[in-house]
PDB file of C-alpha atoms in Angstrom:
ATOM      1  CA  GLN A   1      -0.484  -3.087  14.063  1.00  0.00           C
ATOM      2  CA  LEU A   2      -0.495  -2.343  10.364  1.00  0.00           C
ATOM      3  CA  GLN A   3       2.112   0.117   9.130  1.00  0.00           C
ATOM      4  CA  LEU A   4       2.203   1.671   5.682  1.00  0.00           C
ATOM      5  CA  VAL A   5       5.176   3.236   3.943  1.00  0.00           C
ATOM      6  CA  GLU A   6       4.885   5.114   0.669  1.00  0.00           C
ATOM      7  CA  SER A   7       7.697   5.603  -1.814  1.00  0.00           C
ATOM      8  CA  GLY A   8       8.217   6.676  -5.393  1.00  0.00           C
ATOM      9  CA  GLY A   9       7.597  10.378  -5.125  1.00  0.00           C
ATOM     10  CA  GLY A  10       9.830  12.991  -6.671  1.00  0.00           C
ATOM     11  CA  LEU A  11      10.089  15.623  -9.344  1.00  0.00           C
ATOM     12  CA  VAL A  12       8.611  14.785 -12.730  1.00  0.00           C
ATOM     13  CA  GLN A  13       8.020  16.849 -15.835  1.00  0.00           C
ATOM     14  CA  PRO A  14       4.502  17.509 -17.136  1.00  0.00           C
ATOM     15  CA  GLY A  15       3.388  14.606 -19.274  1.00  0.00           C
ATOM     16  CA  GLY A  16       5.693  12.245 -17.446  1.00  0.00           C
ATOM     17  CA  SER A  17       4.963   9.184 -15.341  1.00  0.00           C
ATOM     18  CA  ARG A  18       5.583   8.055 -11.808  1.00  0.00           C
ATOM     19  CA  ARG A  19       4.790   4.895  -9.909  1.00  0.00           C
ATOM     20  CA  LEU A  20       4.058   5.140  -6.217  1.00  0.00           C
ATOM     21  CA  SER A  21       4.331   2.144  -3.936  1.00  0.00           C
ATOM     22  CA  CYS A  22       2.670   1.489  -0.607  1.00  0.00           C
ATOM     23  CA  VAL A  23       4.319  -1.289   1.360  1.00  0.00           C
ATOM     24  CA  ALA A  24       2.595  -2.727   4.384  1.00  0.00           C
ATOM     25  CA  SER A  25       4.120  -4.416   7.396  1.00  0.00           C
ATOM     26  CA  GLY A  26       2.753  -5.837  10.608  1.00  0.00           C
ATOM     27  CA  SER A  27      -0.191  -7.546   8.949  1.00  0.00           C
ATOM     28  CA  SER A  28      -1.285  -9.062   5.670  1.00  0.00           C
ATOM     29  CA  LEU A  29      -3.070  -6.659   3.346  1.00  0.00           C
ATOM     30  CA  ASN A  30      -5.518  -9.259   2.094  1.00  0.00           C
ATOM     31  CA  TYR A  31      -8.435  -8.042   4.211  1.00  0.00           C
ATOM     32  CA  TYR A  32      -7.855  -4.349   3.663  1.00  0.00           C
ATOM     33  CA  ALA A  33      -9.101  -1.978   1.042  1.00  0.00           C
ATOM     34  CA  ILE A  34      -6.340   0.453   0.135  1.00  0.00           C
ATOM     35  CA  GLY A  35      -6.829   4.016  -0.941  1.00  0.00           C
ATOM     36  CA  TRP A  36      -4.542   6.668  -2.321  1.00  0.00           C
ATOM     37  CA  PHE A  37      -5.210  10.217  -1.224  1.00  0.00           C
ATOM     38  CA  ARG A  38      -3.417  13.462  -1.912  1.00  0.00           C
ATOM     39  CA  GLN A  39      -3.160  16.903  -0.418  1.00  0.00           C
ATOM     40  CA  ALA A  40      -1.817  19.913  -2.228  1.00  0.00           C
ATOM     41  CA  PRO A  41      -0.575  22.987  -0.373  1.00  0.00           C
ATOM     42  CA  GLY A  42      -3.505  25.033   0.851  1.00  0.00           C
ATOM     43  CA  LYS A  43      -6.056  22.480  -0.281  1.00  0.00           C
ATOM     44  CA  GLU A  44      -8.083  19.786   1.395  1.00  0.00           C
ATOM     45  CA  ARG A  45      -7.132  16.161   1.136  1.00  0.00           C
ATOM     46  CA  GLU A  46      -8.844  14.384  -1.721  1.00  0.00           C
ATOM     47  CA  GLY A  47      -9.275  10.776  -2.698  1.00  0.00           C
ATOM     48  CA  VAL A  48      -7.443   9.664  -5.814  1.00  0.00           C
ATOM     49  CA  SER A  49      -8.053   5.951  -6.174  1.00  0.00           C
ATOM     50  CA  CYS A  50      -8.817   2.831  -4.173  1.00  0.00           C
ATOM     51  CA  ILE A  51      -8.822  -0.929  -4.567  1.00  0.00           C
ATOM     52  CA  ASN A  52     -10.585  -3.619  -2.577  1.00  0.00           C
ATOM     53  CA  GLY A  53      -8.862  -6.516  -0.881  1.00  0.00           C
ATOM     54  CA  SER A  54      -9.259  -8.990  -3.702  1.00  0.00           C
ATOM     55  CA  GLY A  55      -8.215  -6.447  -6.309  1.00  0.00           C
ATOM     56  CA  ASP A  56     -11.302  -6.913  -8.468  1.00  0.00           C
ATOM     57  CA  SER A  57     -12.854  -3.564  -7.658  1.00  0.00           C
ATOM     58  CA  THR A  58     -11.256  -0.187  -8.150  1.00  0.00           C
ATOM     59  CA  ASN A  59     -12.449   3.379  -7.978  1.00  0.00           C
ATOM     60  CA  TYR A  60     -10.982   6.595  -9.323  1.00  0.00           C
ATOM     61  CA  ALA A  61     -11.563  10.270  -8.812  1.00  0.00           C
ATOM     62  CA  ASP A  62     -12.560  12.068 -11.994  1.00  0.00           C
ATOM     63  CA  SER A  63      -9.182  13.801 -11.988  1.00  0.00           C
ATOM     64  CA  ALA A  64      -7.427  10.416 -12.110  1.00  0.00           C
ATOM     65  CA  LYS A  65      -9.571   8.508 -14.559  1.00  0.00           C
ATOM     66  CA  GLY A  66      -7.734   7.503 -17.700  1.00  0.00           C
ATOM     67  CA  ARG A  67      -4.355   8.598 -16.323  1.00  0.00           C
ATOM     68  CA  PHE A  68      -3.815   6.711 -13.068  1.00  0.00           C
ATOM     69  CA  THR A  69      -3.943   2.966 -12.451  1.00  0.00           C
ATOM     70  CA  ILE A  70      -4.106   1.318  -9.053  1.00  0.00           C
ATOM     71  CA  SER A  71      -3.031  -2.281  -8.535  1.00  0.00           C
ATOM     72  CA  ARG A  72      -2.011  -4.554  -5.717  1.00  0.00           C
ATOM     73  CA  ASP A  73       0.228  -7.523  -5.122  1.00  0.00           C
ATOM     74  CA  ASN A  74      -0.942  -9.151  -1.932  1.00  0.00           C
ATOM     75  CA  ALA A  75       1.945 -11.606  -2.005  1.00  0.00           C
ATOM     76  CA  LYS A  76       4.280  -8.617  -1.693  1.00  0.00           C
ATOM     77  CA  ASN A  77       1.941  -6.737   0.649  1.00  0.00           C
ATOM     78  CA  THR A  78       2.184  -3.817  -1.734  1.00  0.00           C
ATOM     79  CA  VAL A  79      -0.206  -1.511  -3.550  1.00  0.00           C
ATOM     80  CA  TYR A  80       0.863   0.599  -6.510  1.00  0.00           C
ATOM     81  CA  LEU A  81      -0.373   3.781  -8.099  1.00  0.00           C
ATOM     82  CA  GLN A  82       0.834   4.220 -11.658  1.00  0.00           C
ATOM     83  CA  MET A  83       0.478   7.835 -12.665  1.00  0.00           C
ATOM     84  CA  ASP A  84       0.782   8.773 -16.330  1.00  0.00           C
ATOM     85  CA  SER A  85       0.295  12.017 -18.244  1.00  0.00           C
ATOM     86  CA  LEU A  86       1.044  13.971 -15.098  1.00  0.00           C
ATOM     87  CA  LYS A  87      -0.030  17.590 -14.844  1.00  0.00           C
ATOM     88  CA  PRO A  88       1.200  20.399 -12.596  1.00  0.00           C
ATOM     89  CA  GLU A  89      -2.098  20.189 -10.725  1.00  0.00           C
ATOM     90  CA  ASP A  90      -1.166  16.660  -9.654  1.00  0.00           C
ATOM     91  CA  THR A  91       1.511  18.165  -7.414  1.00  0.00           C
ATOM     92  CA  ALA A  92       0.741  17.081  -3.868  1.00  0.00           C
ATOM     93  CA  ASP A  93       1.699  14.868  -0.980  1.00  0.00           C
ATOM     94  CA  TYR A  94       0.349  11.408  -1.715  1.00  0.00           C
ATOM     95  CA  TYR A  95      -0.779   9.107   1.066  1.00  0.00           C
ATOM     96  CA  CYS A  96      -1.858   5.516   1.087  1.00  0.00           C
ATOM     97  CA  ALA A  97      -4.393   4.373   3.627  1.00  0.00           C
ATOM     98  CA  ALA A  98      -5.929   1.080   4.678  1.00  0.00           C
ATOM     99  CA  LEU A  99      -9.486   0.233   5.613  1.00  0.00           C
ATOM    100  CA  GLY A 100      -9.912  -2.988   7.556  1.00  0.00           C
ATOM    101  CA  PRO A 101      -9.235  -5.661   8.452  1.00  0.00           C
ATOM    102  CA  SER A 102     -12.504  -7.188   7.410  1.00  0.00           C
ATOM    103  CA  VAL A 103     -13.703  -9.981   5.159  1.00  0.00           C
ATOM    104  CA  LEU A 104     -16.111  -7.387   3.804  1.00  0.00           C
ATOM    105  CA  GLN A 105     -13.181  -5.438   2.350  1.00  0.00           C
ATOM    106  CA  LEU A 106     -12.261  -8.412   0.161  1.00  0.00           C
ATOM    107  CA  PHE A 107     -15.388  -8.005  -1.922  1.00  0.00           C
ATOM    108  CA  ARG A 108     -16.943  -4.646  -1.192  1.00  0.00           C
ATOM    109  CA  ASN A 109     -16.573  -1.893  -3.757  1.00  0.00           C
ATOM    110  CA  CYS A 110     -13.990   0.430  -2.265  1.00  0.00           C
ATOM    111  CA  VAL A 111     -14.788   4.015  -1.393  1.00  0.00           C
ATOM    112  CA  LEU A 112     -12.841   7.259  -1.426  1.00  0.00           C
ATOM    113  CA  ARG A 113     -14.140   8.574   1.869  1.00  0.00           C
ATOM    114  CA  SER A 114     -10.991   9.304   3.829  1.00  0.00           C
ATOM    115  CA  TYR A 115     -12.717   9.198   7.218  1.00  0.00           C
ATOM    116  CA  GLU A 116     -13.395   5.492   6.750  1.00  0.00           C
ATOM    117  CA  TYR A 117      -9.695   4.625   6.507  1.00  0.00           C
ATOM    118  CA  ASN A 118      -8.068   3.735   9.778  1.00  0.00           C
ATOM    119  CA  TYR A 119      -4.385   3.333   8.922  1.00  0.00           C
ATOM    120  CA  TRP A 120      -2.291   5.938   7.141  1.00  0.00           C
ATOM    121  CA  GLY A 121       1.218   6.212   5.823  1.00  0.00           C
ATOM    122  CA  GLN A 122       3.457   9.242   6.178  1.00  0.00           C
ATOM    123  CA  GLY A 123       3.153  10.311   2.569  1.00  0.00           C
ATOM    124  CA  THR A 124       5.415  10.860  -0.398  1.00  0.00           C
ATOM    125  CA  GLN A 125       5.713  14.118  -2.279  1.00  0.00           C
ATOM    126  CA  VAL A 126       5.104  14.372  -6.002  1.00  0.00           C
ATOM    127  CA  THR A 127       6.031  17.564  -7.827  1.00  0.00           C
ATOM    128  CA  VAL A 128       5.092  18.014 -11.455  1.00  0.00           C
ATOM    129  CA  SER A 129       7.040  20.869 -12.939  1.00  0.00           C
ATOM    130  CA  SER A 130       9.256  21.723 -15.867  1.00  0.00           C
TER     131      SER A 130
END
């Protein structure tokens, strides 16, 4: 059974940076696409970014393009979300999720449809405030 644990959240000033980590246990991440999602108070969960199993395909929400970078290190069973130029509207609980396992997820362009992801972490809170 795949388990995901996020870390790296905290308080950061506007314009600052934060790197979130998603560490997997119980299974290799190679055959999973990984997505980062977030949910702000009173708002629906939204997709932020995703990466396929091989790492050669990524996808970003418009709100994340140019500011966030997703990457993965399959040897460490870890996926990262580097967040730069943070804004107060980035304040949310951030969740990583896994879609798989499937050989298809190695090569398929990843998607930000949360209902397709079948494993979820508990989340890490990011607060952007001065």
